[in-house]
Short mmCIF file of C-alpha atoms and ligand atoms in Angstrom, two decimals:
data_model
loop_
_atom_site.label_atom_id
_atom_site.label_comp_id
_atom_site.label_asym_id
_atom_site.label_seq_id
_atom_site.Cartn_x
_atom_site.Cartn_y
_atom_site.Cartn_z
CA MET B 1 45.52 153.55 -49.81
CA THR B 2 47.30 153.94 -46.46
CA TYR B 3 45.55 153.11 -43.19
CA ASP B 4 46.44 153.63 -39.55
CA VAL B 5 46.86 149.94 -38.82
CA SER B 6 48.08 150.40 -35.24
CA PRO B 7 44.79 149.16 -33.65
CA LEU B 8 45.49 145.77 -35.26
CA PHE B 9 48.92 145.63 -33.66
CA SER B 10 48.10 146.66 -30.12
CA PRO B 11 48.90 143.77 -27.71
CA LEU B 12 46.17 142.18 -25.60
CA ASP B 13 46.76 140.80 -22.10
CA ILE B 14 44.41 138.05 -21.01
CA GLY B 15 44.67 135.49 -18.20
CA GLY B 16 48.42 135.95 -17.74
CA LYS B 17 49.06 135.63 -21.49
CA THR B 18 49.91 138.33 -24.00
CA LEU B 19 48.77 138.24 -27.60
CA ARG B 20 51.25 140.36 -29.50
CA ASN B 21 48.46 141.78 -31.66
CA ARG B 22 44.74 141.46 -32.43
CA ILE B 23 45.03 139.03 -35.34
CA VAL B 24 43.83 135.45 -34.88
CA MET B 25 44.16 132.53 -37.25
CA PRO B 26 40.79 130.79 -36.81
CA PRO B 27 40.50 127.01 -36.78
CA MET B 28 40.69 125.59 -40.30
CA VAL B 29 41.03 121.90 -41.09
CA VAL B 30 43.98 121.50 -43.44
CA ASN B 31 44.19 117.69 -43.61
CA ARG B 32 47.73 117.40 -42.32
CA ASP B 33 48.66 114.99 -39.51
CA LEU B 34 48.96 117.19 -36.41
CA GLY B 35 51.83 115.01 -35.19
CA GLY B 36 53.79 115.41 -38.42
CA ALA B 37 56.16 117.80 -40.14
CA ALA B 38 53.63 119.11 -42.67
CA ALA B 39 51.31 120.46 -39.95
CA ARG B 40 54.27 122.00 -38.10
CA GLU B 41 55.33 123.69 -41.33
CA TRP B 42 51.78 124.92 -42.11
CA TYR B 43 50.99 126.34 -38.69
CA GLY B 44 54.53 127.48 -37.85
CA ARG B 45 54.63 129.37 -41.15
CA ARG B 46 51.45 131.26 -40.29
CA ALA B 47 52.70 132.05 -36.78
CA ALA B 48 55.94 133.37 -38.28
CA GLY B 49 53.77 135.46 -40.59
CA GLY B 50 52.91 137.63 -37.61
CA VAL B 51 49.52 136.61 -36.18
CA GLY B 52 48.95 136.89 -32.42
CA LEU B 53 47.08 133.62 -31.88
CA VAL B 54 46.83 130.44 -33.93
CA ILE B 55 43.82 128.22 -33.26
CA ILE B 56 44.51 124.79 -34.66
CA GLU B 57 41.72 123.14 -36.61
CA ALA B 58 38.75 121.13 -35.34
CA THR B 59 40.33 118.08 -33.74
CA SER B 60 38.35 115.20 -32.30
CA VAL B 61 38.61 115.01 -28.51
CA ALA B 62 38.95 111.26 -28.94
CA ASP B 63 42.07 111.78 -31.09
CA VAL B 64 43.76 113.95 -28.48
CA GLY B 65 45.13 111.25 -26.25
CA GLY B 66 44.06 108.54 -28.71
CA ARG B 67 45.83 109.30 -31.96
CA TRP B 68 48.18 111.96 -30.56
CA SER B 69 49.89 112.13 -27.17
CA ALA B 70 51.16 115.32 -25.52
CA ASP B 71 54.63 114.40 -26.82
CA ASP B 72 53.24 114.17 -30.37
CA LEU B 73 51.58 117.59 -30.14
CA ARG B 74 54.35 119.49 -28.32
CA PRO B 75 56.50 120.07 -31.47
CA LEU B 76 53.46 121.65 -33.15
CA VAL B 77 52.96 123.99 -30.20
CA ASP B 78 56.70 124.77 -30.22
CA ALA B 79 56.59 125.61 -33.94
CA ILE B 80 53.80 128.13 -33.30
CA HIS B 81 55.58 129.61 -30.28
CA ASP B 82 58.83 129.85 -32.28
CA GLY B 83 56.88 131.99 -34.75
CA GLY B 84 55.90 134.33 -31.91
CA ALA B 85 52.19 133.43 -31.63
CA LEU B 86 50.14 131.81 -28.90
CA ALA B 87 48.76 128.35 -29.69
CA ALA B 88 45.22 127.10 -29.08
CA ILE B 89 43.36 124.10 -30.46
CA GLN B 90 39.71 123.59 -31.32
CA LEU B 91 38.25 120.42 -29.83
CA PHE B 92 35.45 118.78 -31.76
CA PRO B 93 33.10 116.38 -29.97
CA GLY B 94 32.78 113.74 -32.64
CA VAL B 95 34.54 112.31 -35.60
CA ARG B 96 34.52 114.48 -38.72
CA GLY B 97 32.15 113.16 -41.36
CA ASP B 98 30.15 111.25 -38.74
CA PRO B 99 27.00 113.36 -38.30
CA ILE B 100 25.87 112.55 -34.76
CA VAL B 101 22.90 114.54 -33.48
CA PRO B 102 21.79 115.21 -29.88
CA ALA B 103 19.16 112.44 -29.94
CA ASP B 104 21.88 109.85 -30.69
CA LEU B 105 23.60 110.25 -27.33
CA SER B 106 22.59 108.33 -24.20
CA LEU B 107 23.25 109.90 -20.80
CA ASP B 108 26.29 107.60 -20.51
CA ASP B 109 27.53 108.78 -23.93
CA ILE B 110 27.30 112.36 -22.68
CA ASP B 111 29.37 111.53 -19.60
CA VAL B 112 31.96 109.81 -21.82
CA LEU B 113 32.08 112.86 -24.08
CA ILE B 114 32.61 115.21 -21.13
CA ASN B 115 35.33 112.93 -19.81
CA ASN B 116 36.98 112.98 -23.25
CA TYR B 117 37.09 116.78 -23.05
CA HIS B 118 38.65 116.49 -19.59
CA ILE B 119 41.35 114.11 -20.83
CA ALA B 120 41.98 116.16 -23.96
CA ALA B 121 42.34 119.37 -21.93
CA GLN B 122 45.00 117.73 -19.76
CA ILE B 123 46.90 116.49 -22.82
CA CYS B 124 46.72 119.95 -24.39
CA ALA B 125 48.01 121.47 -21.15
CA ASP B 126 50.86 118.93 -21.06
CA ALA B 127 51.69 119.73 -24.70
CA GLY B 128 52.05 123.41 -23.79
CA PHE B 129 48.97 124.86 -25.48
CA ASP B 130 47.93 128.35 -24.39
CA GLY B 131 44.27 127.68 -25.06
CA VAL B 132 41.58 125.11 -25.81
CA GLN B 133 38.37 125.77 -27.69
CA PRO B 134 35.30 123.53 -27.64
CA HIS B 135 33.70 123.77 -31.10
CA GLY B 136 30.19 125.02 -30.37
CA ALA B 137 29.51 126.56 -33.79
CA HIS B 138 28.45 125.91 -37.38
CA GLY B 139 25.59 123.51 -36.69
CA TYR B 140 27.77 120.74 -35.28
CA LEU B 141 26.84 118.73 -32.22
CA LEU B 142 27.34 121.28 -29.41
CA ASN B 143 25.61 123.94 -31.51
CA GLN B 144 22.72 121.54 -32.13
CA PHE B 145 22.33 120.92 -28.41
CA PHE B 146 21.67 124.67 -28.04
CA SER B 147 19.14 124.81 -30.88
CA PRO B 148 15.52 124.22 -29.80
CA LEU B 149 14.80 122.91 -33.29
CA LYS B 150 17.74 120.49 -33.52
CA ASN B 151 17.70 119.30 -29.92
CA THR B 152 14.67 117.03 -29.50
CA ARG B 153 15.70 115.54 -26.16
CA THR B 154 13.24 115.41 -23.28
CA ASP B 155 15.79 114.78 -20.51
CA PRO B 156 17.98 117.30 -18.59
CA TYR B 157 19.85 118.11 -21.85
CA GLY B 158 16.81 119.19 -23.88
CA GLY B 159 13.80 121.49 -23.58
CA SER B 160 14.49 124.67 -21.59
CA ALA B 161 17.37 127.00 -22.43
CA GLU B 162 19.04 125.95 -19.18
CA ASN B 163 18.90 122.31 -20.27
CA ARG B 164 20.10 123.04 -23.82
CA MET B 165 23.14 124.86 -22.39
CA ARG B 166 23.97 122.11 -19.92
CA LEU B 167 26.36 120.05 -22.08
CA ALA B 168 28.45 123.06 -23.15
CA LEU B 169 28.65 124.31 -19.57
CA ARG B 170 29.67 120.91 -18.21
CA ILE B 171 32.40 120.70 -20.85
CA VAL B 172 33.74 124.13 -19.94
CA ARG B 173 33.62 123.36 -16.21
CA THR B 174 35.47 120.07 -16.61
CA MET B 175 38.26 121.87 -18.49
CA ARG B 176 38.43 124.88 -16.15
CA GLY B 177 40.39 123.25 -13.31
CA ILE B 178 42.99 121.92 -15.74
CA ALA B 179 43.19 125.28 -17.48
CA ASP B 180 43.69 127.06 -14.15
CA ALA B 181 46.48 124.72 -13.09
CA ALA B 182 48.22 125.06 -16.46
CA GLY B 183 47.56 128.77 -17.02
CA MET B 184 45.62 127.85 -20.15
CA LEU B 185 42.78 129.90 -21.67
CA ILE B 186 39.37 128.53 -22.60
CA LEU B 187 37.88 129.87 -25.80
CA TYR B 188 34.41 128.98 -27.09
CA ARG B 189 33.27 129.21 -30.70
CA HIS B 190 29.57 129.83 -31.19
CA THR B 191 27.31 130.72 -34.09
CA PRO B 192 25.17 133.63 -32.86
CA VAL B 193 22.02 132.97 -34.93
CA GLY B 194 20.83 129.45 -35.67
CA PRO B 195 17.76 127.25 -36.00
CA GLY B 196 15.23 128.46 -33.45
CA TYR B 197 17.52 130.86 -31.59
CA GLY B 198 18.73 134.42 -32.03
CA ILE B 199 21.25 136.90 -30.71
CA ASP B 200 19.54 137.45 -27.34
CA ASP B 201 19.53 133.69 -26.66
CA SER B 202 23.19 133.53 -27.66
CA VAL B 203 24.11 136.39 -25.36
CA GLU B 204 22.44 134.45 -22.54
CA LEU B 205 24.48 131.36 -23.45
CA ALA B 206 27.66 133.44 -23.66
CA GLN B 207 27.10 134.88 -20.18
CA ALA B 208 26.60 131.37 -18.79
CA LEU B 209 29.77 130.20 -20.57
CA ILE B 210 31.73 133.08 -19.06
CA ASP B 211 30.35 132.26 -15.61
CA ALA B 212 31.49 128.65 -16.17
CA GLY B 213 35.01 129.79 -17.08
CA VAL B 214 35.28 130.87 -20.73
CA ASP B 215 37.98 133.54 -21.27
CA ILE B 216 37.46 134.43 -24.94
CA LEU B 217 34.30 134.25 -27.09
CA ASP B 218 34.80 133.40 -30.77
CA ILE B 219 31.64 134.50 -32.59
CA SER B 220 31.40 132.83 -36.00
CA PRO B 221 28.27 133.61 -38.05
CA ALA B 222 29.14 130.79 -40.48
CA SER B 223 28.07 132.85 -43.47
CA ASP B 224 29.86 135.22 -45.80
CA ALA B 225 26.77 137.42 -45.54
CA ALA B 226 27.91 138.56 -42.08
CA PRO B 227 31.40 140.04 -42.33
CA GLY B 228 32.41 140.41 -38.70
CA ASP B 229 29.20 142.21 -37.74
CA ARG B 230 27.59 139.76 -35.32
CA ALA B 231 30.18 140.02 -32.54
CA ALA B 232 29.21 143.45 -31.18
CA PRO B 233 26.33 142.32 -28.89
CA PHE B 234 28.80 140.12 -26.98
CA VAL B 235 31.34 142.86 -26.23
CA PRO B 236 29.45 144.24 -23.18
CA LEU B 237 29.85 140.85 -21.47
CA GLY B 238 33.41 141.88 -20.64
CA VAL B 239 35.65 139.14 -22.09
CA PRO B 240 37.56 139.57 -25.36
CA VAL B 241 35.47 138.72 -28.41
CA ILE B 242 36.80 137.43 -31.74
CA ALA B 243 34.97 138.56 -34.90
CA VAL B 244 35.39 136.61 -38.13
CA ASN B 245 34.26 136.45 -41.77
CA LEU B 246 35.82 138.37 -44.64
CA LEU B 247 38.11 140.36 -42.35
CA ASP B 248 41.12 139.76 -44.59
CA GLU B 249 40.10 143.12 -46.06
CA PRO B 250 42.25 145.31 -43.73
CA ALA B 251 39.89 148.29 -43.82
CA ARG B 252 37.02 146.10 -42.68
CA ALA B 253 39.11 144.52 -39.89
CA LEU B 254 40.13 147.98 -38.68
CA GLU B 255 36.53 149.15 -38.75
CA VAL B 256 35.52 146.28 -36.45
CA LEU B 257 38.26 147.18 -33.95
CA ASN B 258 37.81 150.94 -34.18
CA GLU B 259 34.07 150.66 -33.66
CA GLN B 260 34.73 148.29 -30.73
CA ARG B 261 32.59 145.58 -32.29
CA ALA B 262 35.22 143.07 -31.13
CA GLN B 263 38.66 143.07 -29.50
CA LEU B 264 40.18 140.50 -31.86
CA ILE B 265 39.70 139.76 -35.55
CA ALA B 266 40.22 136.41 -37.23
CA VAL B 267 41.59 136.03 -40.75
CA GLY B 268 40.84 132.61 -42.18
CA ARG B 269 41.07 132.21 -45.93
CA GLY B 270 43.23 135.33 -46.06
CA LEU B 271 45.91 133.36 -44.20
CA ILE B 272 45.53 130.33 -46.44
CA ALA B 273 46.09 132.67 -49.39
CA ASP B 274 48.95 134.59 -47.77
CA PRO B 275 50.71 133.36 -44.61
CA ASP B 276 52.40 136.77 -44.33
CA TRP B 277 49.10 138.69 -44.15
CA ALA B 278 49.89 140.24 -40.75
CA ILE B 279 53.46 141.27 -41.58
CA LYS B 280 52.42 142.81 -44.87
CA VAL B 281 49.59 144.77 -43.27
CA ARG B 282 51.87 145.95 -40.45
CA GLU B 283 54.51 147.09 -42.95
CA ASP B 284 51.91 148.83 -45.10
CA ARG B 285 52.65 146.50 -48.03
CA LEU B 286 49.00 146.06 -48.97
CA ASP B 287 49.84 145.87 -52.66
CA ASP B 288 51.94 142.77 -51.91
CA LEU B 289 49.07 140.91 -50.26
CA VAL B 290 48.06 137.71 -52.03
CA THR B 291 44.31 137.98 -51.72
CA CYS B 292 41.68 135.28 -51.36
CA ILE B 293 39.39 135.29 -54.39
CA ARG B 294 36.66 133.20 -52.65
CA CYS B 295 37.00 130.42 -55.21
CA ASP B 296 36.18 127.74 -52.60
CA SER B 297 38.99 125.48 -53.78
CA CYS B 298 40.33 125.14 -50.21
CA HIS B 299 36.90 123.95 -49.05
CA ALA B 300 36.91 121.45 -51.92
CA ASP B 301 40.30 120.17 -50.69
CA LEU B 302 38.88 119.92 -47.20
CA ARG B 303 35.92 117.85 -48.40
CA ARG B 304 38.12 115.61 -50.57
CA GLY B 305 40.38 114.88 -47.60
CA VAL B 306 43.54 116.10 -49.34
CA PRO B 307 45.98 118.64 -47.87
CA VAL B 308 44.31 122.04 -48.11
CA GLY B 309 46.08 124.54 -50.33
CA CYS B 310 45.32 127.73 -52.20
CA VAL B 311 45.07 128.46 -55.89
CA GLN B 312 46.61 131.86 -55.13
CA TRP B 313 49.61 130.46 -53.20
CA PRO B 314 50.67 127.15 -54.72
CA ASP B 315 52.96 125.09 -52.48
C1 LIG L 1 39.52 125.09 -45.37
C2 LIG L 1 38.69 125.58 -44.22
C3 LIG L 1 38.57 124.79 -43.08
C4 LIG L 1 37.83 125.24 -41.99
N1 LIG L 1 37.79 124.47 -40.86
C5 LIG L 1 37.16 124.97 -39.76
C6 LIG L 1 37.25 124.27 -38.52
O1 LIG L 1 37.95 123.26 -38.38
N2 LIG L 1 36.57 124.77 -37.47
C7 LIG L 1 35.84 125.92 -37.55
O2 LIG L 1 35.24 126.34 -36.56
N3 LIG L 1 35.77 126.62 -38.71
C8 LIG L 1 36.44 126.19 -39.78
N4 LIG L 1 36.47 126.94 -40.92
C9 LIG L 1 35.85 128.30 -40.91
C10 LIG L 1 36.92 129.35 -40.59
O3 LIG L 1 37.44 129.19 -39.28
C11 LIG L 1 36.36 130.79 -40.69
O4 LIG L 1 35.35 130.94 -39.73
C12 LIG L 1 35.77 131.04 -42.08
O5 LIG L 1 36.70 130.66 -43.09
C13 LIG L 1 35.42 132.53 -42.26
O6 LIG L 1 36.56 133.35 -42.11
P1 LIG L 1 37.28 134.00 -43.42
O7 LIG L 1 36.25 134.79 -44.16
O8 LIG L 1 38.36 134.88 -42.83
O9 LIG L 1 37.80 132.86 -44.23
C14 LIG L 1 37.19 126.51 -42.05
C15 LIG L 1 37.31 127.29 -43.20
C16 LIG L 1 38.08 126.85 -44.25
C17 LIG L 1 38.24 127.75 -45.45
S1 LIG L 2 41.67 128.42 -52.31
FE1 LIG L 2 40.31 130.09 -53.05
S2 LIG L 2 38.83 130.44 -51.35
FE2 LIG L 2 40.56 129.24 -50.51
S3 LIG L 2 41.97 130.76 -49.63
FE3 LIG L 2 42.65 130.36 -51.74
S4 LIG L 2 41.64 131.91 -53.01
FE4 LIG L 2 40.56 131.85 -51.03
#
């Protein structure tokens, strides 16, 4: 079947940057050293495959500046730029596999964490990134701070909605000055419905995040049951919104854009399965697409700590 795919390939100007199209590679941990050749190959290959924006996987703020310097990360950014895409990186508050919860953090720990985001933002700016994204989704620490059921604190970071938003807002504000100086965008990934909160609460958070300096909202329902349909309530807030989940089906991605339920669509597993997803869709070669069969093997790789690959696209 032939579609009018042009809405997917309309450029988007934001904060002095231009995304060449509406297709985003969402953050996906692929267990390759971000300072090494394998990560450059993986991400550069997907940029060359035609997406507009690559968001590099959840990366500990402590590792940015600890494990990797700006000089270590710059070749990765260059590889993505050489492929014609913008480059952002998702910054994760903790260490993967170490399940810290809000109650674990002292007030000093919180200040250290915010400072780590500040340092990481500067290193990302020095490395040439176009964007940084605090990971506020999927039930991880920042998401838990927002949840009235997961956040049991009784200090200024727990209790009222204002208090539960405080950490995320401080993180965004500490990055904003650096982002302004570097011309870098701030994205924020959030799960719109979670323990003890719903869409209206999330819209309130999103407005506060925008007021603090967020340029792009990345709305990730974290469930295959919600294929790109939870982003729409955030569109009226006025910043570009990324929708995600099962949008590697081109008709579904187009529906989201045509119905203005989001300005950008993210293709995750579809890009693990076929790095040329965007080129093939643009050239109307849908029969050539290597499709994700939802086998979960990439997630299994992720959990085993081995380089993530795809049963459909063997290396
Ligand atoms: C292997 C793998 C790793 C992922 N790692 C991350 C991550 O680091 N951060 C994140 O926010 N989401 C992560 N995700 C979720 C994706 O960004 C995306 O939201 C999800 O795969 C749904 O999109 P899709 O249906 O297009 O695959 C990961 C998904 C996969 C398959
Ligand atoms: S490994 Fe399976 S779930 Fe992952 S991208 Fe490939 S086909 Fe999809």
